[in-house]
Coordinates of C-alpha atoms in Angstrom, one line a residue:
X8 CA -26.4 -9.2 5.7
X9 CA -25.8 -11.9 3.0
X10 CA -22.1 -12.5 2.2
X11 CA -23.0 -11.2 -0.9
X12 CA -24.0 -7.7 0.2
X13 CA -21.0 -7.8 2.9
X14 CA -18.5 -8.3 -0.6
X15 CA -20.5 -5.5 -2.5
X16 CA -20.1 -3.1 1.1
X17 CA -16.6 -3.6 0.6
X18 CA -16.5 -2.8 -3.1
X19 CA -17.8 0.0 -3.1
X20 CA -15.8 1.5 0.0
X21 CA -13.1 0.5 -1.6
X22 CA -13.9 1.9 -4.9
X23 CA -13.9 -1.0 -6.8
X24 CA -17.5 -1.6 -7.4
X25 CA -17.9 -0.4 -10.8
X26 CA -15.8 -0.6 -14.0
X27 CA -12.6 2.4 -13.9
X28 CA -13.9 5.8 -15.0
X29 CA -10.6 5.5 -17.5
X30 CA -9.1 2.9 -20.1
X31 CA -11.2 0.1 -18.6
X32 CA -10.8 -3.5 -20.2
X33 CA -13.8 -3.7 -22.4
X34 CA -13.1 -0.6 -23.9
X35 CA -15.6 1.3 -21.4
X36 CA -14.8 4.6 -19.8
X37 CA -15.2 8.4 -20.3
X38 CA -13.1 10.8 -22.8
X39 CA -10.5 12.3 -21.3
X40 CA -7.5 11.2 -18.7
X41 CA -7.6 11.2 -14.8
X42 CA -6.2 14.8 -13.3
X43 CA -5.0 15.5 -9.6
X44 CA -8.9 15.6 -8.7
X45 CA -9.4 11.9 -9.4
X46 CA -6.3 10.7 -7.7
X47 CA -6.9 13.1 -5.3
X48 CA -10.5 11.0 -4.9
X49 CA -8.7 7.8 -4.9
X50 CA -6.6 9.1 -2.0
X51 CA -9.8 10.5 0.3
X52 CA -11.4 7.2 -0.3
X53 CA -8.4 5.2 0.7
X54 CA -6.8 6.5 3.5
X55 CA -3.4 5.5 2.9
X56 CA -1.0 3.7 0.4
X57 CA 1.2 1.0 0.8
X58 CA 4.9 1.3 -0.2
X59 CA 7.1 -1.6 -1.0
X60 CA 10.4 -2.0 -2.9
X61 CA 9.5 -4.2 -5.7
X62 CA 9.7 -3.2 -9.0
X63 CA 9.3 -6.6 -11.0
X64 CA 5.6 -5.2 -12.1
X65 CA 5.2 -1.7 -10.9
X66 CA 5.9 -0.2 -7.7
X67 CA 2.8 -0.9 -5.0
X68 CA 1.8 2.4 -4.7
X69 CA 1.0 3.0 -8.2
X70 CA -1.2 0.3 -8.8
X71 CA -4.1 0.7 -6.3
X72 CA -5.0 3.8 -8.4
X73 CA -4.7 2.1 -11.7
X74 CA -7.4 -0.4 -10.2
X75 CA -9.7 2.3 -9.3
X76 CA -8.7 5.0 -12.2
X77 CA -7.5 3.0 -14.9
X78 CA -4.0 4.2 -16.9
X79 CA -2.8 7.6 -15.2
X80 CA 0.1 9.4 -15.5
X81 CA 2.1 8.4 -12.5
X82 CA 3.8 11.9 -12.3
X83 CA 0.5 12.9 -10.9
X84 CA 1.4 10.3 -7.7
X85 CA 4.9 11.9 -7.6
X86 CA 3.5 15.4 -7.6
X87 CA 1.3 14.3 -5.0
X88 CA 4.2 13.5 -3.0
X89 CA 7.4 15.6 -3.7
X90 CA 6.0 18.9 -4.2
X91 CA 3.9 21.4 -2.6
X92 CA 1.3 21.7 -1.5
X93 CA 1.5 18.3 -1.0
X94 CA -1.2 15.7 -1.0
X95 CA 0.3 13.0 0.5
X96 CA 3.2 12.2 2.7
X97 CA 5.5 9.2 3.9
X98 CA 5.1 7.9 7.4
X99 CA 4.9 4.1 9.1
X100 CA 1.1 3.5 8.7
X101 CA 0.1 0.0 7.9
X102 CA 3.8 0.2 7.4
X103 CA 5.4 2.2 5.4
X104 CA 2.7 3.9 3.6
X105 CA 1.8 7.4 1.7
X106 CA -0.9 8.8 4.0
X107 CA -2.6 12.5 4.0
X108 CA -0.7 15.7 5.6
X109 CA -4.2 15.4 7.7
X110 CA -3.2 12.0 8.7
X111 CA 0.2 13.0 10.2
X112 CA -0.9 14.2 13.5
X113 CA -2.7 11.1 14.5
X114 CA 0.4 8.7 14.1
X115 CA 2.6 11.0 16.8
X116 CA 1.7 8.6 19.7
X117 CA 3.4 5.9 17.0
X118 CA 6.6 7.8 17.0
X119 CA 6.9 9.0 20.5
X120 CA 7.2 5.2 20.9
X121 CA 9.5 3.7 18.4
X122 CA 10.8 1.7 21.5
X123 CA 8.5 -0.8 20.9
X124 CA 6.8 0.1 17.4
X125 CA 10.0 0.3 15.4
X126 CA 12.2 -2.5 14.4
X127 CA 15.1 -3.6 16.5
X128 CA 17.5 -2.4 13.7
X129 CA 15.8 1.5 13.7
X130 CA 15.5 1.7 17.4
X131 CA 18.6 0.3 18.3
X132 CA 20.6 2.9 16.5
X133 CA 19.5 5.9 19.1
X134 CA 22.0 4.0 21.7
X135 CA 24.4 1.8 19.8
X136 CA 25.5 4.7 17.7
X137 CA 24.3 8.3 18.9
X138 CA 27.1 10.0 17.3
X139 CA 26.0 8.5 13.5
X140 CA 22.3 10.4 14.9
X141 CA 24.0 13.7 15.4
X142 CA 26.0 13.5 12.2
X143 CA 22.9 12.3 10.5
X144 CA 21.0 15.5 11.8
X145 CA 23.3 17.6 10.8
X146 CA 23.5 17.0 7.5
X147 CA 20.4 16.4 6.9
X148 CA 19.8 20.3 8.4
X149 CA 22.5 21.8 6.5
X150 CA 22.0 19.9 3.0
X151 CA 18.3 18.1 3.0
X152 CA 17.1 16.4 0.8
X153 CA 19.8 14.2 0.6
X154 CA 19.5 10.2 0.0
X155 CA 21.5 7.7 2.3
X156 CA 24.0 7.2 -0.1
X157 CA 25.0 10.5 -0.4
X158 CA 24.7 11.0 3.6
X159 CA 27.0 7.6 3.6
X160 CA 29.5 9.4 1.2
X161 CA 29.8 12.6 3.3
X162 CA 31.0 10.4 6.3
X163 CA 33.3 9.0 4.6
X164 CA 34.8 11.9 3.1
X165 CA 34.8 13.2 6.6
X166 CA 36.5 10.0 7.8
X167 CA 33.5 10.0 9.8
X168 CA 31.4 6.5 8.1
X169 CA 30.6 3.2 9.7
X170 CA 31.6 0.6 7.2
X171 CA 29.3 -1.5 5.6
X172 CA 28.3 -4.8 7.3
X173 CA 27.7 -7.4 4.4
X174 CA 27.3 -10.0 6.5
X175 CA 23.9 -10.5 7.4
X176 CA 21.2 -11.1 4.6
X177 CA 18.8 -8.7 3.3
X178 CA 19.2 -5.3 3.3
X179 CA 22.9 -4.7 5.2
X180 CA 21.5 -0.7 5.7
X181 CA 24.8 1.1 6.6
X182 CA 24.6 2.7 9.7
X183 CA 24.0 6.1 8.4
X184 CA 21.3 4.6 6.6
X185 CA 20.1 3.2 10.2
X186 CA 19.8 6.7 11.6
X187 CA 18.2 8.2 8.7
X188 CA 15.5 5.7 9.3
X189 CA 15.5 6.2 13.0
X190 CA 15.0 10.0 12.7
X191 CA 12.2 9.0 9.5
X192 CA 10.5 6.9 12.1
X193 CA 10.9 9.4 15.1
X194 CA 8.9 12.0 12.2
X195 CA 12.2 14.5 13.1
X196 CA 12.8 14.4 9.3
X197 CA 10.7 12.8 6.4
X198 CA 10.5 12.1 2.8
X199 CA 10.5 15.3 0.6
X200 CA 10.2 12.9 -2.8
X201 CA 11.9 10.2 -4.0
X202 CA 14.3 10.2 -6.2
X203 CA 14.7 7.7 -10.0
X204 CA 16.0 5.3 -8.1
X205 CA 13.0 5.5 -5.9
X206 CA 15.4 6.6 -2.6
X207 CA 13.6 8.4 -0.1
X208 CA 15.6 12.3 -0.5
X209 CA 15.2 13.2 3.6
X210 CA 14.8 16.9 5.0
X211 CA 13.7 18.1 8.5
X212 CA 9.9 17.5 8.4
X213 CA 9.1 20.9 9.0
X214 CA 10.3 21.8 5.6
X215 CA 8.2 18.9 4.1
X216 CA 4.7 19.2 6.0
X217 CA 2.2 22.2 4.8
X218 CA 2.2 24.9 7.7
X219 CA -1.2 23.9 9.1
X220 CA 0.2 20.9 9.8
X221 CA 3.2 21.4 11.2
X222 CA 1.7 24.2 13.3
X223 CA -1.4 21.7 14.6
X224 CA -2.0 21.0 18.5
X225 CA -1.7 18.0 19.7
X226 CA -4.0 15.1 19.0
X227 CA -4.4 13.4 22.4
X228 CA -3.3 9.3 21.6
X229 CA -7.3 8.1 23.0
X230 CA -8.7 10.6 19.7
X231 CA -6.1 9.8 17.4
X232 CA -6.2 5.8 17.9
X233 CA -10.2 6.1 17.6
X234 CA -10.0 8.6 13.7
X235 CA -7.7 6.1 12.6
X236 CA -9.9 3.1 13.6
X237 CA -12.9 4.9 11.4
X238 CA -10.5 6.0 8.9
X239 CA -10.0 2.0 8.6
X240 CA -13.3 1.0 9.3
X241 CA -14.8 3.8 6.6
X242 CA -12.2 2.2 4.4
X243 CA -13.3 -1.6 4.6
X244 CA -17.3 -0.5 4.8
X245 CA -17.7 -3.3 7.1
X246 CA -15.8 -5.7 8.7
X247 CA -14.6 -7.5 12.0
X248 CA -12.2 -5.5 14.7
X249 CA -9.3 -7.2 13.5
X250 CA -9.6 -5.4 10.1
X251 CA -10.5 -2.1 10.9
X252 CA -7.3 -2.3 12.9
X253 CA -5.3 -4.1 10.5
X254 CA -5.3 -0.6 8.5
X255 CA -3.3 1.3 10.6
X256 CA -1.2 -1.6 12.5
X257 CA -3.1 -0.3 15.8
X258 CA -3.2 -2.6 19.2
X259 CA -4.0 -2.8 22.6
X260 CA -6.7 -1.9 24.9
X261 CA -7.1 1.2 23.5
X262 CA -8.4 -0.1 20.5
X263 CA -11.1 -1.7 21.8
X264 CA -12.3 1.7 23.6
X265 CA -12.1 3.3 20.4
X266 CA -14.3 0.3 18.9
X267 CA -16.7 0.8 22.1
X268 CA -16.8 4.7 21.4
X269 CA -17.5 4.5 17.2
X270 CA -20.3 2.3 18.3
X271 CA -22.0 4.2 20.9
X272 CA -21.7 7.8 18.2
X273 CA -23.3 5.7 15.9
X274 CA -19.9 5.2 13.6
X275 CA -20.7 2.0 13.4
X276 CA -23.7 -0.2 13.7
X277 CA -23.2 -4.1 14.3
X278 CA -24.4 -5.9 11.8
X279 CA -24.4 -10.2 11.8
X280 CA -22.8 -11.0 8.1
X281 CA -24.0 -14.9 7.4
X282 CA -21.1 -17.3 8.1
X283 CA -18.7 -15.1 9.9
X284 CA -18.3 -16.0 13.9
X285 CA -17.0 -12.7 14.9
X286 CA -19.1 -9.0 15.9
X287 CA -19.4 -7.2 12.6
X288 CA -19.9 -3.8 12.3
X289 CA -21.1 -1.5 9.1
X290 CA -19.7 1.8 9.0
X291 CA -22.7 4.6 8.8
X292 CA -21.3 6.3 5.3
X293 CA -21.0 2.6 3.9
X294 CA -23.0 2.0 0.7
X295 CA -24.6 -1.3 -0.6
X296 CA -24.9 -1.3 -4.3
X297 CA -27.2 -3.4 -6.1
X298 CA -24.2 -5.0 -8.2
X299 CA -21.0 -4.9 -8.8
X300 CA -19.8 -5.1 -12.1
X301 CA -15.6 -4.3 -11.9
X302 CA -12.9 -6.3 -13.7
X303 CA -9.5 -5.2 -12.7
X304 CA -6.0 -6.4 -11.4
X305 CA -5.3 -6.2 -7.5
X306 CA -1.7 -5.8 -6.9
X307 CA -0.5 -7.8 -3.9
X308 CA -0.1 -4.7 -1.7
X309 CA -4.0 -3.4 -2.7
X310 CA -5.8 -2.1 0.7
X311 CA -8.4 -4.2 -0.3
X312 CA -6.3 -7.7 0.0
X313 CA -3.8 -6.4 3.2
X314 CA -6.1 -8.1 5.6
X315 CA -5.9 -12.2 4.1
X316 CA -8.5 -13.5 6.5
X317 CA -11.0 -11.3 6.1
X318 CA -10.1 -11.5 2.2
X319 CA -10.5 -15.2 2.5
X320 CA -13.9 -14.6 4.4
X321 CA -15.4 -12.5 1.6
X322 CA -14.3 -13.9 -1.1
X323 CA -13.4 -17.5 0.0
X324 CA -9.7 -17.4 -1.9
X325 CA -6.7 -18.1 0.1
X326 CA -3.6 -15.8 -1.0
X327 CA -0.6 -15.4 0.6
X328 CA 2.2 -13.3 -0.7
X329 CA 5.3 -15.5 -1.9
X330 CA 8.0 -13.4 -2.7
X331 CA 10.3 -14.6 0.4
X332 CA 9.6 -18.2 -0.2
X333 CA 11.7 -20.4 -1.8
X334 CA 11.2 -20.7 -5.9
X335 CA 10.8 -24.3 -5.8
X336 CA 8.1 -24.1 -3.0
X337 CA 5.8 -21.6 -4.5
X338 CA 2.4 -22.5 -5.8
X339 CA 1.2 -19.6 -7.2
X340 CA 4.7 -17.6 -7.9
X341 CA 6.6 -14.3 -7.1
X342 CA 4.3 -11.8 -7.8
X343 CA 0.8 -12.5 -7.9
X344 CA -2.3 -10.5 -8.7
X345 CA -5.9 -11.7 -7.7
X346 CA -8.5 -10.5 -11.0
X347 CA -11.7 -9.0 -9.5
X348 CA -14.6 -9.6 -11.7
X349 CA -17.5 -8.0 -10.5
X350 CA -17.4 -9.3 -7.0
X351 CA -15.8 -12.6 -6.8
X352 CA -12.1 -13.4 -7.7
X353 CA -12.0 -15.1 -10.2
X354 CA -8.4 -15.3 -11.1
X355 CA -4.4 -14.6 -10.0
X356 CA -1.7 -14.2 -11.8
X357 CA 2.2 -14.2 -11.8
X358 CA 3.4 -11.1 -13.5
X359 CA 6.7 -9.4 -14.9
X360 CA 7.4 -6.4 -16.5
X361 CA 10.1 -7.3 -19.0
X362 CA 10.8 -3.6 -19.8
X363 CA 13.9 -4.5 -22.0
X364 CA 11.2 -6.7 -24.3
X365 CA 8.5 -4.7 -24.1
X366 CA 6.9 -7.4 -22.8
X367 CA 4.1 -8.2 -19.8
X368 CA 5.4 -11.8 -19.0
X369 CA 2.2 -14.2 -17.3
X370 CA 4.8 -16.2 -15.4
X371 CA 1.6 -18.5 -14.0
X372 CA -2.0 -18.2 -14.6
X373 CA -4.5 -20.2 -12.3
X374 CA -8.5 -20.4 -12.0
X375 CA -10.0 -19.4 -8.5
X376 CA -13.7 -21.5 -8.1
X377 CA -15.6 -18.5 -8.8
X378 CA -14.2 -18.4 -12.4
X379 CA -16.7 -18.5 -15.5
X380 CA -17.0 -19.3 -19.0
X381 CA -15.9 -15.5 -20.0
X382 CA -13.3 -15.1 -17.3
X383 CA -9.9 -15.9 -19.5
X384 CA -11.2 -13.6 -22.2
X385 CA -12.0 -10.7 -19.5
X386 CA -8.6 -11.1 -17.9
X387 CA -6.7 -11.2 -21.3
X388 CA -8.2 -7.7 -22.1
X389 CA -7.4 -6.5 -18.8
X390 CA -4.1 -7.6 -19.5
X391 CA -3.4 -6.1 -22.5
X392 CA -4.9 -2.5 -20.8
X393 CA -2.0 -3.0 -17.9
X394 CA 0.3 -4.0 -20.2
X395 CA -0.1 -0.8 -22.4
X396 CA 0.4 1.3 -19.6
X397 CA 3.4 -0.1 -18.0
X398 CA 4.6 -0.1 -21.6
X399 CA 5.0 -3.3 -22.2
X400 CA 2.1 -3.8 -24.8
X401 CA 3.4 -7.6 -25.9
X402 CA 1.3 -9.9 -23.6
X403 CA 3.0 -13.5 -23.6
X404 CA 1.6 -16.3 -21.3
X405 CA 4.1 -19.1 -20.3
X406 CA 2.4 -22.7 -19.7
X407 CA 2.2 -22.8 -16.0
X408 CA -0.9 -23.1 -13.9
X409 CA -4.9 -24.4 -14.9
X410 CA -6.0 -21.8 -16.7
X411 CA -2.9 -20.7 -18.8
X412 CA -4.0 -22.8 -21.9
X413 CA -7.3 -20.7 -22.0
X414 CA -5.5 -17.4 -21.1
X415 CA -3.3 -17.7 -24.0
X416 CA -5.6 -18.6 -26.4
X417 CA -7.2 -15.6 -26.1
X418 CA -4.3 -13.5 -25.5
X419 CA -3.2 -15.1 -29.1
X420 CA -6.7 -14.0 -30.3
X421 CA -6.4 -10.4 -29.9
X422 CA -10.3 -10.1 -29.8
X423 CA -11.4 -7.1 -26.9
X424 CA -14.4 -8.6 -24.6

C-alpha cells in the first residue's frame, strides 16, 4: 500500500473520509439534524470515547462526533449515557472512556486486576483505608446516584470523613472520593450520568448496566483481550501492533497471541505500507476510498490522533498535547486541534471558548507542510461552523503563530468557501 491509501484506510474507518452528513463548513450536508441513529453510528464505528476534564473548548467526548456528524445536540450523548436503555457506559478503556454495554464484559480481566492496572492512588485505598470502602458502599447502596461531594458530606455529618489533603498538587481527591474511584475501577459501582458539573453520579452497576449484560457469562481473558484487539484494529483500518493495542491500553504476551490468532482467521491480512519498518496489517472489513475529501477539527483527545506515532507516520505532523507544560514552553499552546483537510493535516490550532463573550478565541494558528493556497479560508469556515455550535459565533484570531495573518483575514472577510 502507498502511504496515501494507508491515510485514506484510516479515514474511512474512522469516519472521517468524506465531508459531515450535517452543518459541514462549505455549507454541504443534508436537511435535517443527526438523531440517536447517527450517533448511535458514530459509536459502532468507534468503539469507545475518550473522557477528559477540560472544558476550555468543549468536553472530549463531544467532539469526536461533531467531527464525524457535524453540530448535534449534545443531550443525545447524555441520553446515550444516563438513561436507559443505555447506549454507552463509563469504564477505564483507553482510559477513562464511554464504551458500549457490549463492551463491558471484555474489560473484567482489567478490573479483577486493579493491583497493577489502576493507579497507586485508586488501588491503594482497598488497604490504607478499608473502612472509607465499606462506608463508600454503603451509601452508595442505600442512596446511589450520589456524587463524591455529597458522599464526602455524609461522612462528615456522620463524623465519619477523612479530611481533605491539600497538600499535594493536582487533584487532592478526598479519600471518599479515592474509594468511589476504587469501587468505579473494580466495576462494583459505575456511572449512572453525570451531573452539570460533569461529576460522575455513582450507583451499584447492576442498576446501571441493561440486564443482558449484567446477566452475561463470563468472557474468558484470552477472547476478551483478542475482540478488543479487533475492535481497535477495525477502528484504525490498518495499522502496526502498537496501535491496535494502543486502543484499549492492552499489554503483554497475550496480546501478541491475540495478534497471531486475528491473523490466522483471516481478521487481518499483513500488508507492507511504503516507509513504515514495522508488520502492518489491514483489517478484512477495512475500506480504501478513492479520495478523501473531509475538512474538519480533531480535538486533542480524537481516536484518530490517540496513537502520536502512528499519527506522525501517516500524516508526517508531530503533535504532542501541551496542557501540563509550562506556558512559557509551549509551541503550539494549551489546547490544540489538528484541521483535517481531505487527508493531510493541514493545520492546528489553539482554541477557547470564551462563553461569557460569545466568543471562539484562536489563541495560536500555525501551517502544517501539507497546507495549500485554500487552506486558511477552509479552516475559517470551519471555524465559524464550531463556533456556532458551541455558541460562541464571534470568531477572533489573536496574532500568534505563521498562519494567523492569513486566518484572520479571512475570518475578517466573512466569505463561506
Amino acid at each position: 500500500m502507498s502511504l496515501s491509501q494507508a491515510r485514506r484506510v484510516a479515514l474511512a474507518a474512522q469516519g472521517l473520509h468524506r465531508p459531515r452528513p450535517f452543518g459541514g463548513a462549505g455549507g454541504e450536508g443534508r436537511a435535517g439534524v443527526p438523531t440517536m441513529r447517527h450517533v448511535q453510528g458514530v459509536i459502532d464505528r468507534l468503539g469507545l470515547l475518550q473522557i477528559d476534564s477540560v472544558n476550555v473548548l468543549a468536553r472530549a467526548h463531544l467532539m469526536p462526533l461533531y467531527a464525524r456528524l457535524g453540530p448535534y445536540d449534545t443531550a443525545l450523548l447524555d441520553r446515550a449515557a444516563g438513561r436507559a436503555p443505555r447506549r454507552l457506559v463509563e469504564t477505564w478503556a483507553h482510559v477513562a472512556s464511554y464504551v458500549p454495554p457490549s463492551t463491558w464484559p471484555l474489560l473484567e480481566w482489567r478490573r479483577r486486576r486493579y493491583r497493577t492496572e489502576a493507579w497507586g492512588t485508586i488501588s491503594a485505598v482497598e488497604m490504607s483505608h478499608s473502612e472509607t470502602v465499606e462506608d463508600v458502599r454503603r451509601l452508595v447502596t442505600e442512596r446511589g446516584p450520589v456524587t463524591a461531594s455529597e458522599v464526602h458530606a455524609i461522612l462528615e455529618e456522620e463524623g465519619r470523613a477523612h479530611p481533605r489533603d491539600r497538600s499535594q498538587w493536582g487533584w487532592n481527591w478526598t479519600v471518599a472520593k479515592r474509594a468511589l474511584e476504587f469501587l468505579f475501577f473494580t466495576g462494583e459501582i459505575t456511572s449512572a450520568r453525570r451531573n452539570g458539573a460533569f461529576e460522575r453520579c455513582y450507583d451499584l452497576t447492576e442498576r446501571v448496566l441493561p440486564p443482558e449484560v449484567v446477566s452475561a457469562a463470563p468472557v474468558a481473558d484470552a477472547d476478551a483481550v483478542r475482540q478488543l484487539l479487533e475492535i481497535g484494529a477495525r477502528a484504525h483500518g490498518v495499522g502496526t501492533l502498537r496501535c491496535f493495542k494502543d486502543y484499549f491500553r492492552l499489554a503483554g504476551p497475550a496480546v501478541r497471541t491475540a495478534l497471531a490468532e486475528l491473523v490466522e482467521a483471516g481478521t487481518l491480512r499483513p500488508v507492507a505500507v511504503r516507509g513504515w519498518d514495522e508488520p502492518t496489517y489491514l483489517h478484512a472489513d477495512a475500506a480504501l476510498p478513492r479520495r478523501a475529501t473531509a475538512a474538519t477539527l480533531l480535538n486533542p483527545f480524537d481516536p484518530l490522533v490517540f496513537e502520536r506515532t502512528r499519527l506522525e507516520r501517516l500524516f508526517d505532523v508531530h503533535y504532542r498535547i501541551e496542557i501540563y507544560v509550562p506556558a512559557a514552553k509551549r509551541v503550539h499552546g494549551y489546547y490544540v486541534l489538528p484541521f483535517l483537510e481531505g487527508e493531510v493535516l493541514t493545520a492546528r490550532v489553539d482554541l477557547k471558548a470564551d462563553r461569557r463573550a460569545g466568543v471562539l478565541r484562536v489563541l495560536s494558528a500555525h501551517r502544517e507542510q501539507a497546507a495549500g493556497p485554500e487552506t486558511p479560508a477552509r479552516l475559517a469556515a470551519e471555524l465559524r461552523v464550531l463556533g456556532a455550535w458551541l455558541g460562541v459565533p464571534e470568531v477572533e484570531v489573536a496574532p500568534s503563530g505563521d498562519l494567523a495573518p492569513a486566518l484572520a483575514a479571512e475570518v475578517a472577510s466573512g466569505v463561506t468557501v
